[in-house]
XYZ file of C-alpha atoms in Angstrom:
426
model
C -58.122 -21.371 50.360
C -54.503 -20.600 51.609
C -54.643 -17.700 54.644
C -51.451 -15.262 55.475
C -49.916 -17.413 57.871
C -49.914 -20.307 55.224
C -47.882 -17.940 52.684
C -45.829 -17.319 55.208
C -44.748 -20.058 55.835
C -44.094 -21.139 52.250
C -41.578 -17.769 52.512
C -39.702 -19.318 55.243
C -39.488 -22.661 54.036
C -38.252 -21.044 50.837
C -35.748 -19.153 51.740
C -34.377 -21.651 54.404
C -33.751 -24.003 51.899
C -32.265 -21.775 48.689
C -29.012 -22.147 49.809
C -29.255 -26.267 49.714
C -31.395 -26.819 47.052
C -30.979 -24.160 44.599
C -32.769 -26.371 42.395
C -36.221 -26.227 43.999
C -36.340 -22.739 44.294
C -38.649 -22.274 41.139
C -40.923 -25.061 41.961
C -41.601 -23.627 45.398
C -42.101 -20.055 44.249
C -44.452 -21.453 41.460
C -46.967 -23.033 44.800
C -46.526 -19.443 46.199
C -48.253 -18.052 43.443
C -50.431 -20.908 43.199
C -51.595 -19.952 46.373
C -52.229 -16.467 45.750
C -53.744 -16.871 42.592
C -56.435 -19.759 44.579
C -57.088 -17.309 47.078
C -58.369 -14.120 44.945
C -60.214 -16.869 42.386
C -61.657 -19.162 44.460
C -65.279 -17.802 43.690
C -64.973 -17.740 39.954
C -63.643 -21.488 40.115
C -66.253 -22.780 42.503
C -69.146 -21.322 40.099
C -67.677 -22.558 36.877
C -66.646 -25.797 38.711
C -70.811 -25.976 39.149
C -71.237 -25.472 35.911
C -69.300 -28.260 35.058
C -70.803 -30.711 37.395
C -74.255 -29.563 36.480
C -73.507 -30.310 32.368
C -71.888 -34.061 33.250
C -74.433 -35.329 35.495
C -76.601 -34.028 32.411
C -74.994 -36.175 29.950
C -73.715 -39.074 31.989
C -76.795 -41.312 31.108
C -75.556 -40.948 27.366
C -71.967 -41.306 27.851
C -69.901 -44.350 27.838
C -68.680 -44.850 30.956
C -65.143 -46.099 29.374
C -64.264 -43.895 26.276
C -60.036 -44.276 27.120
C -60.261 -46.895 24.335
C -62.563 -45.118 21.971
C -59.432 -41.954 21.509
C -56.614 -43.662 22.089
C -56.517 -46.789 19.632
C -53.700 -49.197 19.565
C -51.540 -47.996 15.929
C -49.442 -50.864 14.298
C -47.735 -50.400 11.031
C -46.010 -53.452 9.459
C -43.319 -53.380 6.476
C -42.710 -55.401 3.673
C -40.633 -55.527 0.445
C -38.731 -58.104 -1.383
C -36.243 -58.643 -3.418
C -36.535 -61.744 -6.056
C -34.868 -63.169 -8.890
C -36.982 -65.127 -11.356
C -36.905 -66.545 -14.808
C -40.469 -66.466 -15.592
C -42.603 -63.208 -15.637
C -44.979 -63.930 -12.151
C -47.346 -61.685 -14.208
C -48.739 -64.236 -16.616
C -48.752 -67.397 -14.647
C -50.891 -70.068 -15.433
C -51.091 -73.094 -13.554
C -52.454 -76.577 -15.638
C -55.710 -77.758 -13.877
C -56.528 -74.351 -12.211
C -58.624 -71.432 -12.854
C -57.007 -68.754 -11.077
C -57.819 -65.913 -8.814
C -56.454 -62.306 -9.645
C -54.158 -62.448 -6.742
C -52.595 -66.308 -7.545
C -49.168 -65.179 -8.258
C -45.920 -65.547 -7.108
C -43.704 -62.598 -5.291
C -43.412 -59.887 -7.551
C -39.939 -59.748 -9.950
C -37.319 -57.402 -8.929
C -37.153 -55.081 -5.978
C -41.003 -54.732 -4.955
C -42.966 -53.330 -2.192
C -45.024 -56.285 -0.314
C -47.904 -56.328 1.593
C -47.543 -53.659 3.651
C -50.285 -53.098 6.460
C -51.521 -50.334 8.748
C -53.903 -51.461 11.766
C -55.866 -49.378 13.964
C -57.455 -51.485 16.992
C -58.906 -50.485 20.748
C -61.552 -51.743 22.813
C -64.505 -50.604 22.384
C -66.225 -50.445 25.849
C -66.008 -53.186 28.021
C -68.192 -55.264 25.789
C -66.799 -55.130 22.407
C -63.401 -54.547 20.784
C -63.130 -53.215 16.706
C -60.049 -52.870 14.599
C -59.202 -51.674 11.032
C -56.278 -53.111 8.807
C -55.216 -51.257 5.540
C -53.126 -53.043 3.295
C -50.489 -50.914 0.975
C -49.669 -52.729 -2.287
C -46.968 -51.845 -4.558
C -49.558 -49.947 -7.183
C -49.782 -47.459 -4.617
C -53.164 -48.559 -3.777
C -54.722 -49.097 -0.542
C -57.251 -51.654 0.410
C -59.490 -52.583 3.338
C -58.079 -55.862 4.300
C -60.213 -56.075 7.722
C -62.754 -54.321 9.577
C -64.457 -55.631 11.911
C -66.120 -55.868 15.683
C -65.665 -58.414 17.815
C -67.391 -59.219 21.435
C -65.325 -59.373 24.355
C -67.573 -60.319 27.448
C -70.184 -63.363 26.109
C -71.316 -65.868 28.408
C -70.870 -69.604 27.783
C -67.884 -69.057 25.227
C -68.972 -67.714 22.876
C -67.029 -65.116 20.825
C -69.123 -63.090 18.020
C -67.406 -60.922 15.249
C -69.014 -59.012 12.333
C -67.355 -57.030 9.397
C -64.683 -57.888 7.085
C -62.330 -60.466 8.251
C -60.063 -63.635 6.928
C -62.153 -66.837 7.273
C -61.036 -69.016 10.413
C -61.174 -72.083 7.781
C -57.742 -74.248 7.941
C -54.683 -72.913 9.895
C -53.184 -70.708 7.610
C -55.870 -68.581 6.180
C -56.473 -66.165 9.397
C -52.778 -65.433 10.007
C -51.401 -62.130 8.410
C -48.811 -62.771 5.603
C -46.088 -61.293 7.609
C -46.566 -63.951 10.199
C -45.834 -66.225 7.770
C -42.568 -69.084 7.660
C -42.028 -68.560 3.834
C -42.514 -65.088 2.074
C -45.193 -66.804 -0.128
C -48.351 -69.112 0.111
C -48.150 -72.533 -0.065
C -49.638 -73.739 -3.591
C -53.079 -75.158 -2.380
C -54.245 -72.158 -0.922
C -52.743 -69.430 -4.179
C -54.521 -72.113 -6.475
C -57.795 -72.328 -4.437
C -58.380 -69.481 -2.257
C -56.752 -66.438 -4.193
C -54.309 -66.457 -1.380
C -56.285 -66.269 1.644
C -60.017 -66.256 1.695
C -61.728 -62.649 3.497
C -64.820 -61.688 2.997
C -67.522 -59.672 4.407
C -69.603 -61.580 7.238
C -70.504 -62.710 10.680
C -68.449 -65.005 12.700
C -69.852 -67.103 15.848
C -67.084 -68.828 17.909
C -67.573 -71.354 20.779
C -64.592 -72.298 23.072
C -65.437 -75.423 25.097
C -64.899 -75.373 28.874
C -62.312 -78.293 29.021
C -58.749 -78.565 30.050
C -58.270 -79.522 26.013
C -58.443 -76.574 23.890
C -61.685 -77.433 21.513
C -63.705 -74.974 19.267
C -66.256 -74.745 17.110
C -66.738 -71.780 14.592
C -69.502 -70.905 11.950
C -69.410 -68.433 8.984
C -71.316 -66.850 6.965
C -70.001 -64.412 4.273
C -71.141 -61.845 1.099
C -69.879 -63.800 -1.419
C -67.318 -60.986 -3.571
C -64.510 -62.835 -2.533
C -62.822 -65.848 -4.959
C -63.389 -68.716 -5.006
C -67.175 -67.085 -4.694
C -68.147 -63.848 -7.150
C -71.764 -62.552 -8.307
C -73.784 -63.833 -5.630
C -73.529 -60.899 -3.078
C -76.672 -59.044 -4.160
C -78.486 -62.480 -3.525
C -77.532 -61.721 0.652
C -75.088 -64.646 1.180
C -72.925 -66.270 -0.813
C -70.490 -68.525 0.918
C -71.138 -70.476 4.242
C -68.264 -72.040 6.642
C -67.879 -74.022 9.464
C -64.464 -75.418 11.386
C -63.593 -77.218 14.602
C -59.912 -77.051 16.254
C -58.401 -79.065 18.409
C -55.434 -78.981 20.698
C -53.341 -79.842 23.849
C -50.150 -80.450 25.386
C -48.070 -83.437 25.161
C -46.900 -84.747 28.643
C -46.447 -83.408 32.730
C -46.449 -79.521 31.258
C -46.507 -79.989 27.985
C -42.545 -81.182 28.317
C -43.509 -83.233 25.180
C -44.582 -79.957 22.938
C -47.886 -78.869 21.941
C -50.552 -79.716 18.860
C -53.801 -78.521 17.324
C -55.068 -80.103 14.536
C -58.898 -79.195 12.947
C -60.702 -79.764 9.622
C -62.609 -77.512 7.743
C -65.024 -76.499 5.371
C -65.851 -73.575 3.008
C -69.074 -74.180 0.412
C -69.414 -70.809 -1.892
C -71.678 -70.100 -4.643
C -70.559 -68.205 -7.831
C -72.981 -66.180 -10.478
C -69.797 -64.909 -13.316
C -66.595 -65.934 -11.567
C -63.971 -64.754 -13.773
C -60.198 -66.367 -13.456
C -56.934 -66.239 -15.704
C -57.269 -62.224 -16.774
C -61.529 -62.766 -17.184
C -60.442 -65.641 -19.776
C -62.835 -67.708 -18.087
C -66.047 -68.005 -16.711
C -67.374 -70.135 -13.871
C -71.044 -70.572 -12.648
C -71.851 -72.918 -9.896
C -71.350 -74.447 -6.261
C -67.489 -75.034 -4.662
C -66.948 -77.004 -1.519
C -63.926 -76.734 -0.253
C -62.597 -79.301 2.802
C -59.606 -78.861 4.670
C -57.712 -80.908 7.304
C -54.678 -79.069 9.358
C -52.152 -79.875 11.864
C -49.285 -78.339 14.003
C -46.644 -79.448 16.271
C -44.767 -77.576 17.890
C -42.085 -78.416 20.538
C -38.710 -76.610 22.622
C -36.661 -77.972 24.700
C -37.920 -77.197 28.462
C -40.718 -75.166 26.979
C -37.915 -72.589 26.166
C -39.134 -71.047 22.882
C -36.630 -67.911 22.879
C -33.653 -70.664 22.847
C -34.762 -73.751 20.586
C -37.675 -74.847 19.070
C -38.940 -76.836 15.878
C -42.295 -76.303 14.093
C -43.679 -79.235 12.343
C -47.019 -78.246 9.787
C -49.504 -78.924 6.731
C -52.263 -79.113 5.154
C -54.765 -80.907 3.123
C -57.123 -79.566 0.599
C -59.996 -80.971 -1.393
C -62.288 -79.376 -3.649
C -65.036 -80.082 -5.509
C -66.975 -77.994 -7.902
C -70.254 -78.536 -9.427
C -71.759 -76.194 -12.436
C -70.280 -75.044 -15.977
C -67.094 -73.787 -17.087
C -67.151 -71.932 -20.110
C -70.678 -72.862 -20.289
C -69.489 -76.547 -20.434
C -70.685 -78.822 -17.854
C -67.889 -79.077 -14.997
C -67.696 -81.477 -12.453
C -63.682 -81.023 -11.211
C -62.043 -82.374 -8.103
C -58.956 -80.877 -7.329
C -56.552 -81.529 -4.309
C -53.480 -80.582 -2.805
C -51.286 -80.394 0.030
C -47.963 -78.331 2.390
C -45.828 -79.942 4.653
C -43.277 -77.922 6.243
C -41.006 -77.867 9.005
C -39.072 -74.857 10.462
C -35.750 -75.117 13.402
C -34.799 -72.516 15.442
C -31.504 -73.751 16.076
C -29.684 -70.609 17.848
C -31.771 -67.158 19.615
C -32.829 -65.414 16.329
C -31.954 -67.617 13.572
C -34.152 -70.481 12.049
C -34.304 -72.360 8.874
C -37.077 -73.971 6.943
C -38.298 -76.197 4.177
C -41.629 -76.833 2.598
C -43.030 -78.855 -0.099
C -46.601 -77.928 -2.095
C -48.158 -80.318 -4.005
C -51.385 -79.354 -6.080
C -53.606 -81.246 -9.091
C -56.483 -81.617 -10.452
C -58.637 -84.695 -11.331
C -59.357 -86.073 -14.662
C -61.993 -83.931 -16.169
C -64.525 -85.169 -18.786
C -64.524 -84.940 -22.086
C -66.472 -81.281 -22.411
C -63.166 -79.543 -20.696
C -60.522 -81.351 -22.390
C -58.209 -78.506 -23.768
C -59.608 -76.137 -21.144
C -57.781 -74.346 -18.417
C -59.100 -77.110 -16.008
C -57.273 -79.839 -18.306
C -54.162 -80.535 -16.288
C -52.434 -82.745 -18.920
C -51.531 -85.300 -16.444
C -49.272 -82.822 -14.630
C -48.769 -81.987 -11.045
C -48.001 -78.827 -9.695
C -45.633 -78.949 -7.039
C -43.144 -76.449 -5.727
C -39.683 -76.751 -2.983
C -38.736 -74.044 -0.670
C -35.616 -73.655 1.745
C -35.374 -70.511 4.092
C -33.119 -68.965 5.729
C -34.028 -66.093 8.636
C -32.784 -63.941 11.204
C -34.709 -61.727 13.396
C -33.164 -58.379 14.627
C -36.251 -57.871 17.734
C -39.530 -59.763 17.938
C -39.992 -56.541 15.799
C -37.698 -57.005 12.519
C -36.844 -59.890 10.329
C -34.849 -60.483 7.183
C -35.196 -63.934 5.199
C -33.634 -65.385 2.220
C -35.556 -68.355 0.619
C -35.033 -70.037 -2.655
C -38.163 -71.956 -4.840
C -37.711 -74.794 -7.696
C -41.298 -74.006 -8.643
C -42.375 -76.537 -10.915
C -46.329 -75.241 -10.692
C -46.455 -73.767 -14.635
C -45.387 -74.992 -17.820
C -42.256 -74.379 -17.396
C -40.037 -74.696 -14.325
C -38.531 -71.821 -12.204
C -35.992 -71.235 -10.103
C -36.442 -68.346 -7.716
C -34.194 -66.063 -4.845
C -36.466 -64.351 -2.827
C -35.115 -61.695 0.191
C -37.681 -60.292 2.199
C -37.867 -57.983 5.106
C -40.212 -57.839 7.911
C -40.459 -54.855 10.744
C -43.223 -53.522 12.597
C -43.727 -50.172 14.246
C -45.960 -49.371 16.931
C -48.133 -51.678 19.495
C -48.890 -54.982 17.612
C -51.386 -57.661 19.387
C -50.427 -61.401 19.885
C -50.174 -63.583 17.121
C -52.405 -66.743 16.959
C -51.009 -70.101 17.747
């Protein structure tokens, strides 16, 4: 509570210094007032100030102590379109050996819209941490891609996250398309996961306490998702479980860096329809998958140099009927791909996708699962250059050879994102 004296001496101070700060002279009449004001309302502020105390101390038991997170959640919008010239219409493409998924396409023909996303994310409390992805397609429709919690703060290393989420199965399958090396996904996992596999679940991650990065992870999921469909009212219909490894080669990891893991992803499906509902699968599908990375840059300089050396292997079996004709398929495939940085911003890639099927017995031969003694398989060069860590354009060319007939397609793609965006996974 300011006295006379005290405005007094804000007078004196203010008019001292007018002539050498003209600048201040508002701020320092604005305290002047200040201190008026304070002095005739000082009463009607302490009682309201009361008030105030009284209603918190009220509700603090039901409060959360940390709610900063809760209203002010990280927003990250990422865009996506392309740009591709192809021969074949990527709307009815069939694939010898394979039942497909609704999704196992290539890039859309023409100028397109890609997989656009919008992600919402924050912590929680100091306990758990949630986030929400929408993904935009070109149809002008918008999906729930994730939503889930995760823990933040378990003991022993364990990590726990429930909701809808991509399955931590392989190395590929987690990682958001626009995190991608190539604007598409390698053949094994568009002819046996639909893409990438997501479903709705619980997730239980341990990380071992060693100086060699080693974790286990279990699944288990609803079953809506292909290669599993029907068996969600039944409570679960597709179990996983993964283990990854990894280290550092040499004094620093001077020699590059590696993880490797193997996988595998049993589902059960009740009416699984593929190829536009065409077909009809009923039974069990175990899925195994083996994965490696290396990655390496000269003096651990990543922003300079760097090469990228990865694949996979996939094998699946599936046990039930096709058609309502007894089906006992193995199918298997594979990506290798490397990708050079050679300059800051610039890289170039290639990949190679193998996928086929086994021979099938005589009850499916004719079906969509009879491969006709062909192999899918599929090239890809790239080309990219990245404005920011925030913006990239790519041009990549395919000789597809996965259909009946052989393609040749010019893909350009562009990448940005707007807005805070987390880490990417190794």
């Amino acid at each position: 509570m300011a006295d006379d004296s005290g405005l007094q001496a804000v007078r004196r101070e203010v008019a001292r210094m007018r002539q050498d700060y003209e600048t201040r002279i508002q701020e320092l009449e604005s305290r002047l007032a200040q201190a008026e004001t304070r002095s005739n309302t000082a009463t009607t502020t302490a009682d309201e100030a009361k008030k105030v105390a009284q209603q918190a101390a009220a509700s603090k038991d039901g409060a959360p102590k940390d709610t900063a997170g809760a209203f002010n959640p990280s927003v990250a919008v990422v865009l996506n379109g392309t740009a591709t010239a192809m021969k074949r219409d990527p709307g009815i493409y069939r694939v010898p050996g394979f039942a497909l998924g609704d999704a196992a396409k290539p890039v859309d023909r023409g100028f397109a819209l890609g997989e656009s996303e919008v992600t919402f994310a924050a912590n929680v409390d100091h306990t758990l941490y949630g986030a929400l992805t929408l993904s935009l397609s070109r149809e002008n429709t918008a999906s729930v891609e994730e939503a889930f919690i995760q823990s933040s703060s378990l003991p022993w290393g364990f990590t726990v996250k429930g909701g809808r989420f991509k399955s931590g199965i392989g190395y590929l399958n987690e990682h958001h398309a626009h995190t991608w090396d190539f604007a598409d996904a390698p053949l094994p996992y568009l002819l046996m996961l639909n893409g990438q596999y997501g479903d709705d679940g619980l997730q239980v991650r341990w990380l071992a306490p060693t100086a060699m990065f080693v974790e286990l992870g279990m699944e288990g999921f609803r079953g809506a998702s292909f290669p599993a469909d029907g068996t969600a009212a039944k409570g679960m219909g597709a179990a996983s479980a993964f283990l990854h490894l990894g280290d550092d080669i040499g004094q620093g990891g001077e020699g590059g860096s590696w993880r490797a893991g193997i996988s595998h992803l049993l589902t059960r499906a009740e009416r699984r329809k593929s190829n536009s509902d065409a077909d009809t699968f009923k039974g069990r599908d175990g899925l195994t998958i083996v994965d490696a990375l290396y990655k390496w840059a000269p003096d651990g300089n990543f922003t300079e140099r760097y090469v990228t050396l990865q694949g996979e292997y996939f094998h699946r079996a599936e046990t039930g009927t096709f058609n309502d004709l007894r089906d006992e398929s193995t199918q298997q495939g594979y990506y290798a791909q490397a990708v050079w940085q050679f300059m800051p911003r610039w890289r170039i890639g290639a990949r190679h996708d193998r996928a086929w099927n086994s021979d099938v017995n005589a009850e499916l031969v004719g079906t969509t699962l009879d491969s006709q003694g062909r192999t899918a398989s599929r090239q890809s060069l790239m080309l990219d250059y990245s404005t920011s860590e925030f913006g990239r354009f790519r041009l990549q060319g395919n000789l597809d050879h996965s259909a009946d007939k052989p393609d040749q397609q010019v893909i350009l793609q562009y990448t940005v994102s707007l807005g805070a965006h987390g880490a990417h996974a190794y």
